[in-house]
CSV table of C-alpha atoms in Angstrom, one decimal:
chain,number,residue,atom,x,y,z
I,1,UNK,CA,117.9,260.6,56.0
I,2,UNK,CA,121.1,261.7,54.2
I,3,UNK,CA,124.4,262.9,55.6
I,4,UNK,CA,122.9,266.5,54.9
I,5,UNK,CA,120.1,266.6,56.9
I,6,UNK,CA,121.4,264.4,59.9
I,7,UNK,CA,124.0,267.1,60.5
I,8,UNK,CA,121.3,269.5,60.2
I,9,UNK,CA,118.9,268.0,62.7
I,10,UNK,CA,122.6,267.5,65.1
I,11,UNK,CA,123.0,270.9,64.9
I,12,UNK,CA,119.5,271.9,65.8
I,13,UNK,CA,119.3,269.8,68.8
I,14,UNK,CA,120.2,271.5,72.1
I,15,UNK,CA,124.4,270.8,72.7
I,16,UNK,CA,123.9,268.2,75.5
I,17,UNK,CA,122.1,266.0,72.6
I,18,UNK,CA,124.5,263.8,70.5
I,19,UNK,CA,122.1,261.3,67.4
I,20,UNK,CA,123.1,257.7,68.6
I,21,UNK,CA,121.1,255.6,66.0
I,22,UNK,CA,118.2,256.6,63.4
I,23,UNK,CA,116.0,254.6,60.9
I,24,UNK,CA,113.1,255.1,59.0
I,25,UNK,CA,110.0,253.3,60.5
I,26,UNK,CA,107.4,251.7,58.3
I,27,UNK,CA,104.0,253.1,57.2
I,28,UNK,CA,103.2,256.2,56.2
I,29,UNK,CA,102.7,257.2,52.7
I,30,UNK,CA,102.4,261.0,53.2
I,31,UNK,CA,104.2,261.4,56.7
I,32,UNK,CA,107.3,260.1,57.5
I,33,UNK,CA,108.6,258.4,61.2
I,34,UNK,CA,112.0,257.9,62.5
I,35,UNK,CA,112.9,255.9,65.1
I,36,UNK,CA,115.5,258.4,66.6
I,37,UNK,CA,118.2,257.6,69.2
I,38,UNK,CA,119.6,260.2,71.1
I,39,UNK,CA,122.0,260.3,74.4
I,40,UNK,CA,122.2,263.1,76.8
I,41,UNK,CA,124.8,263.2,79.7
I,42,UNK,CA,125.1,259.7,79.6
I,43,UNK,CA,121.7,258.8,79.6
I,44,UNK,CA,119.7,257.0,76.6
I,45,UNK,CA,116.5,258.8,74.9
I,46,UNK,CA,114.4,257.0,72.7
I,47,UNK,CA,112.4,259.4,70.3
I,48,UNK,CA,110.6,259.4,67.1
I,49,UNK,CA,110.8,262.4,64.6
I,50,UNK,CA,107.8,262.9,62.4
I,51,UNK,CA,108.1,265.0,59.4
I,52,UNK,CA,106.4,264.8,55.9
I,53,UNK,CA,107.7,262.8,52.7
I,54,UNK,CA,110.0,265.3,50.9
I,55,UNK,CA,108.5,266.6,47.4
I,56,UNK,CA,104.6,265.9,48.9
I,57,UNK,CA,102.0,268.4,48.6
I,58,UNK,CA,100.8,267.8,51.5
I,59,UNK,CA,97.2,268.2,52.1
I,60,UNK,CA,97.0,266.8,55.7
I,61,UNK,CA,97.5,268.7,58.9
I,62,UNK,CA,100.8,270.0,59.2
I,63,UNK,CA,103.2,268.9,61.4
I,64,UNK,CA,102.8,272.2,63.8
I,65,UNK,CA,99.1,271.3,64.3
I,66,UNK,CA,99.4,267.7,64.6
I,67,UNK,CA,102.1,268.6,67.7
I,68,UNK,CA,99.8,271.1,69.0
I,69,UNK,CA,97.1,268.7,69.4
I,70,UNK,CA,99.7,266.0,70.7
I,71,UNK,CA,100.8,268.9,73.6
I,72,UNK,CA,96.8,269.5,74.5
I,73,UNK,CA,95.9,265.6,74.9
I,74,UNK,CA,99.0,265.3,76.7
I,75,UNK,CA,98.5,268.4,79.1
I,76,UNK,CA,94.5,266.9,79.6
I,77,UNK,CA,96.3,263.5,80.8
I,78,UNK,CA,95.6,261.3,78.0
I,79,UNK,CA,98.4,258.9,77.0
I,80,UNK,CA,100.1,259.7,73.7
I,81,UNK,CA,103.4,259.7,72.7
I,82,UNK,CA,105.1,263.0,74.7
I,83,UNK,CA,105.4,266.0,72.2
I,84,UNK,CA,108.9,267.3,72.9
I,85,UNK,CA,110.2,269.0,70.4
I,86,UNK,CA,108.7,271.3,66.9
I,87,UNK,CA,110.7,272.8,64.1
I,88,UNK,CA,109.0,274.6,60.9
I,89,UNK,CA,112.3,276.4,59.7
I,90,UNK,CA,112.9,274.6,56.7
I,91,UNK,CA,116.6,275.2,56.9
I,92,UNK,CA,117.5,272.2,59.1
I,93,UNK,CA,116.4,268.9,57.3
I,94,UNK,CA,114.1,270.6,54.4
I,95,UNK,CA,110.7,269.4,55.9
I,96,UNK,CA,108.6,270.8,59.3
I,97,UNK,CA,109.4,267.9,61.8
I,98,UNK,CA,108.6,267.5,65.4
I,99,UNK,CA,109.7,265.1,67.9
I,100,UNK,CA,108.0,263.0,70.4
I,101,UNK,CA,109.1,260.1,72.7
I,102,UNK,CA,109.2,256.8,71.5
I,103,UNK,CA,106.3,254.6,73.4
I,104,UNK,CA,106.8,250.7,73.9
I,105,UNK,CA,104.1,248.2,72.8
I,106,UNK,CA,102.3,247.3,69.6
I,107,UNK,CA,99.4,248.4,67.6
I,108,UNK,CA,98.3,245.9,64.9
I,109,UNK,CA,94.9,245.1,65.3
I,110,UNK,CA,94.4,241.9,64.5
I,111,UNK,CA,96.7,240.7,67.0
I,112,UNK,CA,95.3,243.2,70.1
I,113,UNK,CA,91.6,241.4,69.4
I,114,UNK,CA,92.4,237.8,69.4
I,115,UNK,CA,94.6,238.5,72.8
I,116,UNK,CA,92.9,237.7,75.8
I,117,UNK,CA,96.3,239.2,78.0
I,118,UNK,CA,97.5,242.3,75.6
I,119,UNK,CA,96.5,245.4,77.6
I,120,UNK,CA,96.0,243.7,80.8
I,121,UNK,CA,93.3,241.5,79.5
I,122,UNK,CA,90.0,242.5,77.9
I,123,UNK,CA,87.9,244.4,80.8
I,124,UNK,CA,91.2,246.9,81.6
I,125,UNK,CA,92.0,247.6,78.2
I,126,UNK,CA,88.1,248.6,77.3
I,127,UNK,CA,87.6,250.7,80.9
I,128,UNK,CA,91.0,252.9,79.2
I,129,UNK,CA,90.1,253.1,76.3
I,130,UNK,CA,86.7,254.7,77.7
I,131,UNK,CA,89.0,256.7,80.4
I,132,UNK,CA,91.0,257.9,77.8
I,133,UNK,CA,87.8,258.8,75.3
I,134,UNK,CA,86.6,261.0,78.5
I,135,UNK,CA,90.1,263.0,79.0
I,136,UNK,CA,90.0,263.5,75.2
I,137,UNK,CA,86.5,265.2,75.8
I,138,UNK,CA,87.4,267.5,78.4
I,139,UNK,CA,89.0,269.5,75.7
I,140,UNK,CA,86.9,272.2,74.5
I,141,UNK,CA,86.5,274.8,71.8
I,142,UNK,CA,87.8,277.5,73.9
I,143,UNK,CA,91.1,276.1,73.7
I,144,UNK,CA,93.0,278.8,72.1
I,145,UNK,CA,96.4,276.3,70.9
I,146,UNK,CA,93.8,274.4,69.3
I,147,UNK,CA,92.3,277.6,67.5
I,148,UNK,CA,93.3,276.5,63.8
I,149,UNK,CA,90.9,273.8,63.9
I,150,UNK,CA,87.6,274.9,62.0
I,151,UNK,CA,84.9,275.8,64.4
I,152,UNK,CA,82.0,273.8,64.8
I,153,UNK,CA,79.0,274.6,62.8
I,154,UNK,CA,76.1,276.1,64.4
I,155,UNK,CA,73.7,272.6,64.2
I,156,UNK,CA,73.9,269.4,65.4
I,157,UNK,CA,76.6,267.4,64.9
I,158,UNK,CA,75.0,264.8,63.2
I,159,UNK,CA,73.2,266.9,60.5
I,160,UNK,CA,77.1,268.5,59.9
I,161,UNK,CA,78.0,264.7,59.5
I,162,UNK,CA,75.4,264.2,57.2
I,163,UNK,CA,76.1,267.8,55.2
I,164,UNK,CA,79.5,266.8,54.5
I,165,UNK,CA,79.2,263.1,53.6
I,166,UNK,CA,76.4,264.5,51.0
I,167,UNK,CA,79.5,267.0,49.9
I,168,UNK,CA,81.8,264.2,49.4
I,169,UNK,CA,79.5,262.1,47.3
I,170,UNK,CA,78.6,265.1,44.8
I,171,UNK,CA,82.5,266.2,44.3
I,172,UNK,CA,82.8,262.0,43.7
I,173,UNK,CA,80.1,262.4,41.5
I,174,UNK,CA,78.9,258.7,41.2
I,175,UNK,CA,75.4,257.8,42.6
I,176,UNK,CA,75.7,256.1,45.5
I,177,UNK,CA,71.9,254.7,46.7
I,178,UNK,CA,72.5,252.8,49.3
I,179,UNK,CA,75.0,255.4,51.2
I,180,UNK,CA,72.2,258.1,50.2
I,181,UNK,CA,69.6,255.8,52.5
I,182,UNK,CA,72.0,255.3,54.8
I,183,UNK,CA,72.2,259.6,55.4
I,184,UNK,CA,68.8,259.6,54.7
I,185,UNK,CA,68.0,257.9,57.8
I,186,UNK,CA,70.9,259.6,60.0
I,187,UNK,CA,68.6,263.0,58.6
I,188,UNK,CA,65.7,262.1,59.9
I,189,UNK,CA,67.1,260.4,63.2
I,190,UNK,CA,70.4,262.7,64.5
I,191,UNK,CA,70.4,263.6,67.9
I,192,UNK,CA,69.7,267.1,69.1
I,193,UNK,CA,72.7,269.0,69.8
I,194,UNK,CA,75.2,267.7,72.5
I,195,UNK,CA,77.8,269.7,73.6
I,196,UNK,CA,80.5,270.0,71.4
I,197,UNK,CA,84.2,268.8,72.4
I,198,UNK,CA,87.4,267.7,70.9
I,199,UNK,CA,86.8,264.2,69.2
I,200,UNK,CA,89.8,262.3,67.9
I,201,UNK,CA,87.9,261.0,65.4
I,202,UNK,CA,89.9,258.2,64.1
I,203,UNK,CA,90.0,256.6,67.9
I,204,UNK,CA,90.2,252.6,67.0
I,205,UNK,CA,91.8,249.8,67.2
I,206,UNK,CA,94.8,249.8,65.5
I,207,UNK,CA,95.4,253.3,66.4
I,208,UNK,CA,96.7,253.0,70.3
I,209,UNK,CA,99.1,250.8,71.5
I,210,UNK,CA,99.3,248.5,74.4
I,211,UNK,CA,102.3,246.4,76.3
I,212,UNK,CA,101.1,243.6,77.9
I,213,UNK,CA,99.7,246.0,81.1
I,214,UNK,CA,97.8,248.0,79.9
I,215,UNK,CA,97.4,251.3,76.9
I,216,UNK,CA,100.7,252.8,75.9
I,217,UNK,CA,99.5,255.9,73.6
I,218,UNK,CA,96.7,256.9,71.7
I,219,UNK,CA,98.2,257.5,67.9
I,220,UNK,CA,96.8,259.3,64.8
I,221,UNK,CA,95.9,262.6,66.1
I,222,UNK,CA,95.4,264.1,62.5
I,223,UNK,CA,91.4,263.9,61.8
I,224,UNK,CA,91.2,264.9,65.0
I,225,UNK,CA,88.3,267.9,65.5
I,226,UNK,CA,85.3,269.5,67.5
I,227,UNK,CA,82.4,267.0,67.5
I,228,UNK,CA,79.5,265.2,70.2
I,229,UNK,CA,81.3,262.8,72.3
I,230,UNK,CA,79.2,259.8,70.8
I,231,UNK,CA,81.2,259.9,67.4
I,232,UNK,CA,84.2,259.2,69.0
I,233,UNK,CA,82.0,255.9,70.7
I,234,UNK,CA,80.7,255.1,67.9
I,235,UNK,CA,84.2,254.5,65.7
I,236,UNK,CA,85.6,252.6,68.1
I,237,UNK,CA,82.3,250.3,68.5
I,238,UNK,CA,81.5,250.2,64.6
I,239,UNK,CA,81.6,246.6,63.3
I,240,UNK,CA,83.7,247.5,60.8
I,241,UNK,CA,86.4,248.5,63.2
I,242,UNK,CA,86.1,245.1,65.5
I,243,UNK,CA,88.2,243.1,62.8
I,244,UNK,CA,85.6,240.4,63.1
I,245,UNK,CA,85.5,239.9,66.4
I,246,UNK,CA,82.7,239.7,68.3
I,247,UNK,CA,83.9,242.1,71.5
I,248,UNK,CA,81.7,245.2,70.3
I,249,UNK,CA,83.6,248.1,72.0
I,250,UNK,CA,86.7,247.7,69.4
I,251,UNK,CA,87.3,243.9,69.0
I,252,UNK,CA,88.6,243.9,72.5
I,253,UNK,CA,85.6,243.7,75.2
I,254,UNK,CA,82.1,244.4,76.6
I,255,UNK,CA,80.1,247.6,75.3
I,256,UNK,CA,79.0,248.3,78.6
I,257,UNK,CA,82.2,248.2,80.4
I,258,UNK,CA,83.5,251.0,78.2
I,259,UNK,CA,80.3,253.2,78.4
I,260,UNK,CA,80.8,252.7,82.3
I,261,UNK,CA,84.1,253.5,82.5
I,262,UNK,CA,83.6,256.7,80.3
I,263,UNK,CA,80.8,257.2,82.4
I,264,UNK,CA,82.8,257.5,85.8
I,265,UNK,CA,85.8,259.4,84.5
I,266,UNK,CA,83.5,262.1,82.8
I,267,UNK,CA,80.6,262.2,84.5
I,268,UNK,CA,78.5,262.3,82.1
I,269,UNK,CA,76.0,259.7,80.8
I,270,UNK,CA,76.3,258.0,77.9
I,271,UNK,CA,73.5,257.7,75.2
I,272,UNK,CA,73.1,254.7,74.1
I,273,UNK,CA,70.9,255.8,71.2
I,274,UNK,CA,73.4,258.3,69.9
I,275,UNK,CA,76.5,255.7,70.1
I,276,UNK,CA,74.5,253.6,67.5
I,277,UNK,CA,73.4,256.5,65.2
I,278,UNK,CA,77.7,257.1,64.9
I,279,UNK,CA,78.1,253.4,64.4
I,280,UNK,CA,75.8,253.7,61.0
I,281,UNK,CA,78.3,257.3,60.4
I,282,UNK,CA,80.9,255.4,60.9
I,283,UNK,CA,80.2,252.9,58.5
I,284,UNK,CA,78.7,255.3,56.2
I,285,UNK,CA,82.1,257.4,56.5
I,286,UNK,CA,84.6,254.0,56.1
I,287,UNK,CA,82.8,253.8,53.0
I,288,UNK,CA,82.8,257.0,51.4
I,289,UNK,CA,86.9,257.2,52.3
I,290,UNK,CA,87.2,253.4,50.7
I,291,UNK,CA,85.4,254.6,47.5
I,292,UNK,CA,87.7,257.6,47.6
I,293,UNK,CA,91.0,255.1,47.8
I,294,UNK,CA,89.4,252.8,45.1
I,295,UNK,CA,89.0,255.8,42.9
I,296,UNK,CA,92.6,256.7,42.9
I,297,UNK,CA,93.4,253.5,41.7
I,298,UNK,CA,90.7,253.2,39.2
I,299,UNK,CA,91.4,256.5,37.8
I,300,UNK,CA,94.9,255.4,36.9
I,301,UNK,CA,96.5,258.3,38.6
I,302,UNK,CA,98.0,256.2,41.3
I,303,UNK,CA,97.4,252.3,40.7
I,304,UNK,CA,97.9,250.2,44.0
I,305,UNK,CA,96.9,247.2,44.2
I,306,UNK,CA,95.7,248.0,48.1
I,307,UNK,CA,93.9,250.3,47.1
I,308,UNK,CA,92.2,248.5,44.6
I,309,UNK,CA,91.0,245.7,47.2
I,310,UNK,CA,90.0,248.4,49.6
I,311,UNK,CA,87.1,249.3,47.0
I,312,UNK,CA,86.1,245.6,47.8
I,313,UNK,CA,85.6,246.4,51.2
I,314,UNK,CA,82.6,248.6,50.5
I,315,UNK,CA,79.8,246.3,49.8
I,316,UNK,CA,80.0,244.6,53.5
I,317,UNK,CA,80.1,248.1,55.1
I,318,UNK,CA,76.7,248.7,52.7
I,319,UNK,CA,75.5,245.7,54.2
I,320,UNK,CA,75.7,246.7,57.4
I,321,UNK,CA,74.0,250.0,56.9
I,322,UNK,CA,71.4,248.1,55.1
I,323,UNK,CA,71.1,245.8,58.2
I,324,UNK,CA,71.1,248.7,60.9
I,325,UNK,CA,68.5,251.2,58.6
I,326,UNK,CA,65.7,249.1,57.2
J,1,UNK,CA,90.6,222.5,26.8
J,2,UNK,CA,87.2,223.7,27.0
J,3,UNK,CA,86.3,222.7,30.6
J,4,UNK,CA,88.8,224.8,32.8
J,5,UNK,CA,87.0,228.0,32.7
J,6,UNK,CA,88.8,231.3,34.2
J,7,UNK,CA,87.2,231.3,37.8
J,8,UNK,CA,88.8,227.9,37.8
J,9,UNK,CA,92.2,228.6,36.5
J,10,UNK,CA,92.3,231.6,38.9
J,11,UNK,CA,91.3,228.9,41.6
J,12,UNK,CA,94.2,226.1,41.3
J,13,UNK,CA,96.6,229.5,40.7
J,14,UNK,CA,95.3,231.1,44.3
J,15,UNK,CA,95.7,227.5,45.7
J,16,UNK,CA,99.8,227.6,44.3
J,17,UNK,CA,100.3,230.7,45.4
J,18,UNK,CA,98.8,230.0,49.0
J,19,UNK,CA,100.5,226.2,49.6
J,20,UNK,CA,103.8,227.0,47.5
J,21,UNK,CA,105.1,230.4,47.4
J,22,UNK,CA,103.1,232.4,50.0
J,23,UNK,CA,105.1,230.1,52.8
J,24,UNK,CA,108.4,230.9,51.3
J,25,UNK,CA,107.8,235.1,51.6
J,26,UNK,CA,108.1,237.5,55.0
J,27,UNK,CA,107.7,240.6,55.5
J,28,UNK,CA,106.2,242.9,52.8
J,29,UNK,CA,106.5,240.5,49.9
J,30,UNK,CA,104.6,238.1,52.2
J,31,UNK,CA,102.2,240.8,53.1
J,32,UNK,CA,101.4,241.8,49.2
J,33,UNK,CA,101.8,238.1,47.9
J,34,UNK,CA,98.5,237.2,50.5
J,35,UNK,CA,97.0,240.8,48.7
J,36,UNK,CA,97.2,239.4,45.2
J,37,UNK,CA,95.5,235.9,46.7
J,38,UNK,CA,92.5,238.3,47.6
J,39,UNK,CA,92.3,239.8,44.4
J,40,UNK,CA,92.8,236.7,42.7
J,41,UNK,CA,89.8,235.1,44.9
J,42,UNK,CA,87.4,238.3,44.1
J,43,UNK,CA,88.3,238.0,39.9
J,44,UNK,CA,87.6,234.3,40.3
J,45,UNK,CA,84.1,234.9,42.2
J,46,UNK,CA,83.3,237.7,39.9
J,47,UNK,CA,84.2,235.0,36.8
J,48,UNK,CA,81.7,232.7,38.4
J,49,UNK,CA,78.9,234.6,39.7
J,50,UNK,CA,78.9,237.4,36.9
J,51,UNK,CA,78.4,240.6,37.2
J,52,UNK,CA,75.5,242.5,39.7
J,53,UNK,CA,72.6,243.7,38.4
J,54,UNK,CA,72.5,247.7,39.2
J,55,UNK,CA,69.4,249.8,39.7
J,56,UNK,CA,68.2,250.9,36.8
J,57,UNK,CA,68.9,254.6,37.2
J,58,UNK,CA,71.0,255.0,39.8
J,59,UNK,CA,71.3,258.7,39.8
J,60,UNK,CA,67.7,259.4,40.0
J,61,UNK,CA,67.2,256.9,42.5
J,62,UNK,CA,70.3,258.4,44.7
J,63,UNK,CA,68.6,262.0,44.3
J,64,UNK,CA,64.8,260.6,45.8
J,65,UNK,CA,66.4,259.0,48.6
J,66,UNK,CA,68.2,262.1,49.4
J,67,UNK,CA,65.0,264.6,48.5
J,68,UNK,CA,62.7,262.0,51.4
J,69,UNK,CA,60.8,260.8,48.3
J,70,UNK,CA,61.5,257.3,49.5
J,71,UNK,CA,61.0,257.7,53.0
J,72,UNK,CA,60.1,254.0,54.6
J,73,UNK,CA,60.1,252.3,51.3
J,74,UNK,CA,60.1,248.7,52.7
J,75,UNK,CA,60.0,247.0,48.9
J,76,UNK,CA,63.7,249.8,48.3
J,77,UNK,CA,65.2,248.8,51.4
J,78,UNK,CA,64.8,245.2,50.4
J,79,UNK,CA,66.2,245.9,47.4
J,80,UNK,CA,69.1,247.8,48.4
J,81,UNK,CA,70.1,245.1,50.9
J,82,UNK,CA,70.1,242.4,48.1
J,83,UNK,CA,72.0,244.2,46.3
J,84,UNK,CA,74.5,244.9,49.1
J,85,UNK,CA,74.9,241.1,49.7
J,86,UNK,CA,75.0,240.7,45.6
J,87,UNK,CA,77.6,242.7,46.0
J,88,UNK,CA,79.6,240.7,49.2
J,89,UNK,CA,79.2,237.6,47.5
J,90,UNK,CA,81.9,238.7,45.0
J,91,UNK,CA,83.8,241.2,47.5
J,92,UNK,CA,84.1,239.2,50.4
J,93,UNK,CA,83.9,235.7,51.4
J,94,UNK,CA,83.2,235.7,55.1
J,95,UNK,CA,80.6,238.8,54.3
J,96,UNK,CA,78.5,236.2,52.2
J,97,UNK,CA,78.7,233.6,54.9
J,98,UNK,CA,77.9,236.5,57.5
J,99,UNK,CA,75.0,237.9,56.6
């Protein structure tokens, strides 16, 4: 951040705030995160401010939305990183930032699914990410800060899955058999209509962190969107999402202890049946966004060699659809 | 020089980059140098097992499925799973030995 915009974001920041340290973190190809060090009174603050690349057309959530949905998990008890802060005047460092407190542990997911200790061991870190799944779910349509998200459409959610997917495939406008037969059978299987609640909808390993006790934060807020509890389920428990290994709730335990701790904190039972028919979306929706990222590079608009090999990635999540429809 | 085919030659060049330079990198060099061994593993499977054999006419196909025309078409869904691990056998090593 240039000399420019750091006095800009000094200025904005309430007077008992003085900007101690700040680097750009890694990742992020559309948004941007700094690690941002502030001190107040004496005492230390560790934040990170999220903003957008400069000069993207951004066509993900914005910034506002993405904290909005940050303060509503936080306010239902789920653990994310704390929204503190929002700014959309442009005048201070040129982009819509917001702040949020800097959480302690680590994310990658290979390393969370070969550790028998990160999160407090297997059993724990499966019965929070179930808790956590079931405070995510107590948020509900009615929520008026969360009115900007598009309302459910009036069917069940899997046939909306299954509308859209269909949608995707006709703008890409290759033929795409085996994902047809995959949404074929989704058609003629979905479950009736569940209630519908907030679904994160990218909730997977790789996306929280842990320190060695236990979950820090559940990241990645911005596919979030009103849905039936089991999609959520079923991304985490996809095989695609278990980095190959065999723990079936997300690489990291036992299905059934995270369907019984979602179980007690909600209340609510949870169907089997339907958690498998989101594992086939799941892999049927990995697919179409890999086929989307190979096409980029393919096209030549935006040659990456990642996104290149992600197009390889595609044939084993066919094979799994193949393996869990016929 | 008529015995080193390509799928070869990408082979002992993966094997360099793995023992010889790979160890050398950290970081994000290390992290796309392990990217390009991938790719170069997929070119040298495609060399070797040629390329898969498509449906016939995909589209069509693609537009029965989704119309119920094929509706528990055991003989399709065999078909469709072969060529899904056709497919792995070039994309991804532990897919093929997987499944």
């Amino acid at each position: 951040m240039d000399d420019a915009r750091r006095a800009g974001l000094a200025a904005w920041l309430p007077d008992s705030f003085s900007i101690v340290g700040m680097a750009l973190m890694s990742g992020g190809a559309i948004q941007q995160n700094w690690q941002l060090d502030v001190v107040a009174d004496g005492t230390p603050h560790a934040w990170v401010l999220r903003t957008d690349q400069p000069a993207t057309l951004s066509h993900s959530r914005p910034r506002a939305h993405e904290f909005a949905l940050l303060q509503e998990a936080f306010a239902a008890g789920v653990a994310v990183p704390e929204p503190l802060m929002l700014c959309t005047d442009l005048c201070v460092i040129g982009t819509p930032f917001f702040i949020m407190r800097r959480l302690d542990g680590i994310a990658a997911a290979h390393r969370i699914v070969r550790s028998e200790s990160l999160g407090g061991g297997r059993l724990a870190l499966v019965a929070e990410l179930g808790r956590a799944l079931a405070r995510i779910h107590t948020i509900r349509p009615a929520s008026a800060a969360l009115a900007f998200l598009s309302p459910h459409p009036n069917m069940p959610a899997g046939m909306r899955f299954v509308t859209e997917m269909r949608a995707h495939l006709d703008v890409a406008g290759v033929a795409q058999p085996i994902l047809e037969w995959g949404l074929r059978h989704l058609e003629r299987h979905a479950p009736a209509s569940a209630e519908i609640v907030l679904c994160h909808n990218d909730f997977r390993t790789g996306n929280y962190m842990v320190d060695q006790t236990g979950l820090t934060g559940v990241l990645d807020w911005e596919f979030a969107g009103w849905g039936d509890k089991h999609e959520d389920l079923g991304w985490l428990c996809a095989r695609c999402w278990r980095f190959g290994s065999p723990h079936e709730a997300g690489g990291v335990g036992p299905r059934a202890a995270l369907y019984a701790a979602y179980e007690d904190a909600s209340g609510q039972r949870v169907d089997d049946d339907a958690v498998r028919f989101w594992e086939i979306a799941a892999t049927i929706r990995w697919a179409v966004i890999a086929l989307s990222q190979a096409r980029r590079h393919m096209s030549g608009t935006e040659p990456s060699l990642e996104l290149a090999l992600t197009g390889h990635i595609v044939p084993e999540l066919e094979r799994d659809i193949m393996l869990a429809t016929s | 020089m008529t015995d080193l085919d390509g799928a070869a030659l990408l082979d002992i060049a993966r094997q360099t980059l793995l023992a010889d330079i790979v160890p050398a990198l950290s970081g994000d060099a290390r992290f796309k140098a392990l990217m390009v061994a991938n790719a170069m593993a997929i070119a040298a499977r495609q060399a070797q097992y040629g390329a898969v054999a498509e449906p016939a006419d995909a589209a069509a196909l693609a537009a029965a499925i989704r119309a119920g025309l094929r509706d528990g078409d055991k003989d399709l869904a065999q078909t469709l799973l072969e060529l899904a691990r056709a497919r792995c056998r070039i994309s991804s090593k532990t897919a093929e030995k997987a499944g």
